[in-house]
mmCIF file of C-alpha atoms in Angstrom:
data_model
loop_
_atom_site.group_PDB
_atom_site.id
_atom_site.type_symbol
_atom_site.label_atom_id
_atom_site.label_comp_id
_atom_site.label_asym_id
_atom_site.label_seq_id
_atom_site.Cartn_x
_atom_site.Cartn_y
_atom_site.Cartn_z
ATOM 1 C CA MET A 772 -6.108 32.916 66.658
ATOM 2 C CA GLY A 773 -6.417 35.070 69.742
ATOM 3 C CA VAL A 774 -8.394 37.851 68.031
ATOM 4 C CA ASP A 775 -11.634 39.579 69.019
ATOM 5 C CA LEU A 776 -13.605 38.421 65.984
ATOM 6 C CA SER A 777 -16.434 36.001 65.199
ATOM 7 C CA ILE A 778 -17.322 34.381 61.880
ATOM 8 C CA VAL A 779 -20.995 34.579 60.890
ATOM 9 C CA ILE A 780 -22.565 32.759 57.945
ATOM 10 C CA ASN A 781 -26.034 34.092 57.155
ATOM 11 C CA ALA A 782 -28.216 31.334 55.741
ATOM 12 C CA ARG A 783 -31.713 31.124 54.320
ATOM 13 C CA VAL A 784 -33.470 28.590 52.119
ATOM 14 C CA ASP A 785 -35.527 30.911 49.912
ATOM 15 C CA SER A 786 -32.827 32.796 48.000
ATOM 16 C CA THR A 787 -33.974 35.581 45.699
ATOM 17 C CA ARG A 788 -32.252 34.960 42.347
ATOM 18 C CA VAL A 789 -31.216 31.294 42.409
ATOM 19 C CA HIS A 790 -33.806 28.881 43.806
ATOM 20 C CA ARG A 791 -32.641 27.235 47.068
ATOM 21 C CA LYS A 792 -29.042 27.774 46.030
ATOM 22 C CA ILE A 793 -27.212 27.053 49.302
ATOM 23 C CA VAL A 794 -29.165 23.869 50.105
ATOM 24 C CA ARG A 795 -29.669 22.254 46.679
ATOM 25 C CA ASP A 796 -27.291 19.626 45.319
ATOM 26 C CA PHE A 797 -23.864 20.916 44.338
ATOM 27 C CA CYS A 798 -21.799 17.978 43.083
ATOM 28 C CA GLY A 799 -22.950 15.697 45.897
ATOM 29 C CA THR A 800 -22.896 18.306 48.631
ATOM 30 C CA THR A 801 -24.302 21.827 49.154
ATOM 31 C CA LEU A 802 -22.819 25.305 49.086
ATOM 32 C CA LEU A 803 -23.598 25.653 52.783
ATOM 33 C CA ASP A 804 -21.798 22.404 53.622
ATOM 34 C CA LEU A 805 -18.776 23.591 51.648
ATOM 35 C CA ALA A 806 -18.734 26.939 53.444
ATOM 36 C CA LEU A 807 -18.898 25.258 56.849
ATOM 37 C CA GLU A 808 -16.049 22.932 55.897
ATOM 38 C CA ARG A 809 -13.860 25.819 54.707
ATOM 39 C CA VAL A 810 -13.998 27.734 57.986
ATOM 40 C CA LYS A 811 -14.259 24.889 60.508
ATOM 41 C CA ASP A 812 -10.582 24.989 61.489
ATOM 42 C CA ILE A 813 -10.300 28.766 61.935
ATOM 43 C CA ASP A 814 -9.833 29.298 65.655
ATOM 44 C CA VAL A 815 -12.476 31.950 66.320
ATOM 45 C CA PRO A 816 -16.130 31.693 67.429
ATOM 46 C CA LYS A 817 -18.273 30.577 64.500
ATOM 47 C CA TYR A 818 -22.005 31.098 63.991
ATOM 48 C CA VAL A 819 -24.684 30.304 61.446
ATOM 49 C CA ALA A 820 -27.528 32.821 61.458
ATOM 50 C CA THR A 821 -30.866 31.245 60.560
ATOM 51 C CA CYS A 822 -34.331 30.320 61.785
ATOM 52 C CA GLU A 823 -35.130 27.536 59.313
ATOM 53 C CA ASP A 824 -35.125 23.816 60.103
ATOM 54 C CA GLU A 825 -33.572 22.796 56.781
ATOM 55 C CA ILE A 826 -30.543 24.987 57.518
ATOM 56 C CA LEU A 827 -30.353 23.742 61.103
ATOM 57 C CA ASP A 828 -30.260 20.136 59.866
ATOM 58 C CA ILE A 829 -27.225 20.882 57.692
ATOM 59 C CA VAL A 830 -25.394 22.760 60.457
ATOM 60 C CA ALA A 831 -26.019 19.868 62.869
ATOM 61 C CA LYS A 832 -23.715 17.695 60.722
ATOM 62 C CA HIS A 833 -20.766 19.991 61.453
ATOM 63 C CA ASP A 834 -18.983 20.528 64.754
ATOM 64 C CA GLY A 835 -17.981 23.903 66.146
ATOM 65 C CA PHE A 836 -20.870 26.134 65.049
ATOM 66 C CA LYS A 837 -23.416 27.935 67.203
ATOM 67 C CA ILE A 838 -26.757 29.227 65.958
ATOM 68 C CA LEU A 839 -27.746 32.892 65.854
ATOM 69 C CA LYS A 840 -31.540 33.080 65.765
ATOM 70 C CA ARG A 841 -32.824 35.293 62.942
ATOM 71 C CA ASP A 842 -36.180 36.970 62.697
ATOM 72 C CA ALA A 843 -38.498 35.243 60.197
ATOM 73 C CA LEU A 844 -38.779 38.437 58.130
ATOM 74 C CA SER A 845 -35.026 38.548 57.575
ATOM 75 C CA VAL A 846 -34.987 35.220 55.696
ATOM 76 C CA LYS A 847 -37.861 35.913 53.331
ATOM 77 C CA LYS A 848 -37.147 36.259 49.622
ATOM 78 C CA GLY A 849 -36.100 39.763 48.578
ATOM 79 C CA THR A 850 -34.089 42.515 50.208
ATOM 80 C CA ARG A 851 -34.794 44.897 53.076
ATOM 81 C CA ASP A 852 -33.000 47.372 55.289
ATOM 82 C CA GLN A 853 -29.727 46.031 56.687
ATOM 83 C CA SER A 854 -30.796 46.862 60.235
ATOM 84 C CA ILE A 855 -33.572 44.243 59.791
ATOM 85 C CA THR A 856 -31.654 41.679 57.746
ATOM 86 C CA PHE A 857 -28.709 41.683 60.130
ATOM 87 C CA ALA A 858 -30.338 42.491 63.472
ATOM 88 C CA HIS A 859 -28.852 39.280 64.901
ATOM 89 C CA TYR A 860 -25.370 40.828 64.807
ATOM 90 C CA ARG A 861 -26.282 42.536 68.078
ATOM 91 C CA ASN A 862 -25.973 39.116 69.737
ATOM 92 C CA VAL A 863 -22.434 38.403 68.543
ATOM 93 C CA PRO A 864 -20.068 38.618 71.555
ATOM 94 C CA THR A 865 -16.949 39.945 69.792
ATOM 95 C CA SER A 866 -16.135 43.494 68.682
ATOM 96 C CA LYS A 867 -15.500 42.496 65.049
ATOM 97 C CA ILE A 868 -17.608 40.304 62.788
ATOM 98 C CA MET A 869 -16.512 38.469 59.658
ATOM 99 C CA MET A 870 -19.597 37.934 57.505
ATOM 100 C CA ILE A 871 -18.937 35.076 55.084
ATOM 101 C CA ASN A 872 -20.825 34.574 51.828
ATOM 102 C CA SER A 873 -21.605 30.864 51.459
ATOM 103 C CA CYS A 874 -22.215 31.204 47.694
ATOM 104 C CA CYS A 875 -18.515 31.377 46.735
ATOM 105 C CA PRO A 876 -17.309 27.756 46.464
ATOM 106 C CA PHE A 877 -13.666 28.369 45.523
ATOM 107 C CA VAL A 878 -12.430 30.526 48.409
ATOM 108 C CA GLU A 879 -9.449 28.948 50.176
ATOM 109 C CA PRO A 880 -9.357 28.782 54.002
ATOM 110 C CA SER A 881 -6.002 30.596 53.877
ATOM 111 C CA THR A 882 -7.736 33.576 52.229
ATOM 112 C CA TYR A 883 -10.046 33.958 55.230
ATOM 113 C CA GLU A 884 -7.152 33.593 57.656
ATOM 114 C CA GLY A 885 -5.009 36.057 55.719
ATOM 115 C CA ALA A 886 -7.730 38.700 55.872
ATOM 116 C CA ILE A 887 -8.222 38.199 59.618
ATOM 117 C CA ASN A 888 -4.485 38.560 60.216
ATOM 118 C CA LYS A 889 -4.351 41.620 57.949
ATOM 119 C CA ILE A 890 -7.111 43.579 59.654
ATOM 120 C CA PHE A 891 -5.675 43.076 63.136
ATOM 121 C CA LYS A 892 -1.983 43.395 62.219
ATOM 122 C CA ASP A 893 -2.486 46.650 60.304
ATOM 123 C CA LYS A 894 -5.327 47.883 62.546
ATOM 124 C CA HIS A 895 -7.856 48.426 59.759
ATOM 125 C CA THR A 896 -11.342 49.397 60.871
ATOM 126 C CA THR A 897 -13.134 47.355 58.212
ATOM 127 C CA LEU A 898 -12.225 45.124 55.265
ATOM 128 C CA THR A 899 -13.921 43.782 52.165
ATOM 129 C CA THR A 900 -12.807 41.658 49.225
ATOM 130 C CA VAL A 901 -12.233 43.033 45.735
ATOM 131 C CA LYS A 902 -11.304 41.612 42.343
ATOM 132 C CA LYS A 903 -8.986 43.534 39.986
ATOM 133 C CA ILE A 904 -10.341 43.874 36.432
ATOM 134 C CA ASN A 905 -8.151 45.075 33.552
ATOM 135 C CA ASN A 906 -10.661 46.404 31.056
ATOM 136 C CA VAL A 907 -12.185 49.651 29.858
ATOM 137 C CA PHE A 908 -15.200 50.910 31.801
ATOM 138 C CA PHE A 909 -17.698 53.689 31.049
ATOM 139 C CA ASP A 910 -19.836 55.901 33.255
ATOM 140 C CA SER A 911 -23.587 56.496 32.822
ATOM 141 C CA GLU A 912 -22.819 59.142 30.163
ATOM 142 C CA PHE A 913 -20.778 56.592 28.171
ATOM 143 C CA ARG A 914 -17.487 58.314 28.915
ATOM 144 C CA PRO A 915 -14.426 56.135 29.598
ATOM 145 C CA ILE A 916 -13.622 56.025 33.299
ATOM 146 C CA ASN A 917 -10.183 54.453 33.309
ATOM 147 C CA ALA A 918 -8.727 54.572 29.776
ATOM 148 C CA PRO A 919 -6.503 57.188 28.109
ATOM 149 C CA LEU A 920 -8.214 59.118 25.309
ATOM 150 C CA ARG A 921 -8.427 57.182 22.034
ATOM 151 C CA GLU A 922 -6.972 54.081 23.722
ATOM 152 C CA VAL A 923 -8.710 50.709 23.291
ATOM 153 C CA SER A 924 -5.970 48.421 24.614
ATOM 154 C CA THR A 925 -6.352 47.110 28.159
ATOM 155 C CA LEU A 926 -2.582 47.170 28.677
ATOM 156 C CA ASN A 927 -2.261 50.883 29.427
ATOM 157 C CA ASN A 928 -5.446 51.594 31.341
ATOM 158 C CA LYS A 929 -5.797 51.759 35.104
ATOM 159 C CA PRO A 930 -7.526 48.677 36.535
ATOM 160 C CA ILE A 931 -10.913 48.833 38.221
ATOM 161 C CA TYR A 932 -11.496 47.044 41.521
ATOM 162 C CA GLU A 933 -14.873 45.345 41.864
ATOM 163 C CA MET A 934 -16.317 44.412 45.252
ATOM 164 C CA SER A 935 -16.514 40.615 45.150
ATOM 165 C CA HIS A 936 -18.618 40.026 48.294
ATOM 166 C CA LEU A 937 -16.699 36.944 49.419
ATOM 167 C CA PHE A 938 -16.644 38.252 52.969
ATOM 168 C CA HIS A 939 -16.727 41.495 54.922
ATOM 169 C CA ILE A 940 -15.103 42.334 58.263
ATOM 170 C CA PHE A 941 -16.586 45.199 60.264
ATOM 171 C CA ASP A 942 -17.060 46.631 63.756
ATOM 172 C CA LYS A 943 -20.135 45.386 65.551
ATOM 173 C CA SER A 944 -20.560 48.681 67.427
ATOM 174 C CA PHE A 945 -20.364 50.769 64.240
ATOM 175 C CA PHE A 946 -23.067 48.641 62.626
ATOM 176 C CA VAL A 947 -25.316 48.748 65.687
ATOM 177 C CA ASP A 948 -24.987 52.551 65.913
ATOM 178 C CA ASN A 949 -25.363 53.311 62.210
ATOM 179 C CA GLY A 950 -27.187 50.414 60.548
ATOM 180 C CA TYR A 951 -24.469 49.948 57.899
ATOM 181 C CA PHE A 952 -20.936 48.563 57.764
ATOM 182 C CA TRP A 953 -18.727 51.452 56.602
ATOM 183 C CA ASN A 954 -18.746 54.929 55.105
ATOM 184 C CA TYR A 955 -16.327 54.520 52.164
ATOM 185 C CA SER A 956 -13.838 57.082 53.436
ATOM 186 C CA GLY A 957 -10.242 56.844 54.602
ATOM 187 C CA GLY A 958 -9.776 53.133 53.934
ATOM 188 C CA HIS A 959 -13.122 52.341 55.525
ATOM 189 C CA PRO A 960 -13.220 49.595 54.231
ATOM 190 C CA PHE A 961 -9.725 48.384 53.402
ATOM 191 C CA LEU A 962 -9.810 46.639 50.002
ATOM 192 C CA TYR A 963 -8.461 43.087 50.194
ATOM 193 C CA GLU A 964 -7.638 41.785 46.714
ATOM 194 C CA VAL A 965 -8.593 38.194 45.861
ATOM 195 C CA GLY A 966 -8.024 36.337 42.585
ATOM 196 C CA ALA A 967 -10.606 35.759 39.857
ATOM 197 C CA GLU A 968 -11.381 32.085 40.546
ATOM 198 C CA GLU A 969 -11.801 32.580 44.285
ATOM 199 C CA SER A 970 -14.005 35.590 43.530
ATOM 200 C CA LEU A 971 -16.642 33.542 41.706
ATOM 201 C CA ASP A 972 -19.967 34.263 43.410
ATOM 202 C CA ILE A 973 -23.147 32.415 42.432
ATOM 203 C CA ASP A 974 -25.775 35.070 41.725
ATOM 204 C CA PHE A 975 -27.619 33.488 38.788
ATOM 205 C CA GLU A 976 -28.565 30.021 37.543
ATOM 206 C CA MET A 977 -25.832 30.179 34.909
ATOM 207 C CA ASP A 978 -23.265 30.870 37.654
ATOM 208 C CA PHE A 979 -24.475 27.790 39.532
ATOM 209 C CA ASP A 980 -24.020 25.585 36.462
ATOM 210 C CA ILE A 981 -20.609 27.044 35.599
ATOM 211 C CA CYS A 982 -19.298 26.582 39.139
ATOM 212 C CA LYS A 983 -20.581 23.000 39.245
ATOM 213 C CA ALA A 984 -18.756 22.245 35.995
ATOM 214 C CA MET A 985 -15.563 23.842 37.306
ATOM 215 C CA TRP A 986 -15.875 21.903 40.568
ATOM 216 C CA ARG A 987 -16.197 18.601 38.694
ATOM 217 C CA MET A 988 -13.237 19.425 36.442
ATOM 218 C CA ARG A 989 -11.087 20.355 39.425
ATOM 219 C CA ASN A 990 -11.938 17.139 41.277
ATOM 220 C CA GLU A 991 -11.355 15.008 38.173
ATOM 221 C CA THR A 992 -7.953 16.647 37.715
ATOM 222 C CA ASN A 993 -7.011 16.103 41.373
ATOM 223 C CA ASN A 994 -8.118 12.462 41.218
#
């Protein structure tokens, strides 16, 4: 694509909320295999960040991916400071990094490519995916955030945009200097809208089962 960007898929076996979710069976394959297949033809450097043999064995079945070695602490169950979890970004050779979430099975390759083209064409500093939701939302004091007074219909309210975590694009140097991706000011990040089905992200066991059922239905329909 001729852009100064690398794709990075962060991978670990011991996921926090859904047991072994990217390596366990998903309709005859795995979520990690599906993610690698989706991005394999995008013409930028591509990396999988891991330090676990089970992940390495899966990556070895796919051409075109290099390994970013992660610290053992960064792949343990739970969360920790981003500067620890993503320390390996320092070793990415390009100025921008596209961090891809492998737990979103319905993202189309064209969605990734469209976002890459968008950030360079329009010179955005950072970009993240969002999903538009037409509903009524309340703040912590139970006051409506986006609905006219006394209105219960979702037709006249302003939509809310939810971060969908399909992928993020950010500056390597900004992350290295600050330990985070963006500061939420002045379009930093730019919000890249993606549809509801593509935005499905497996965070819980129920999500895993629902996405498997949808995957089977889609394949049965196509066959």
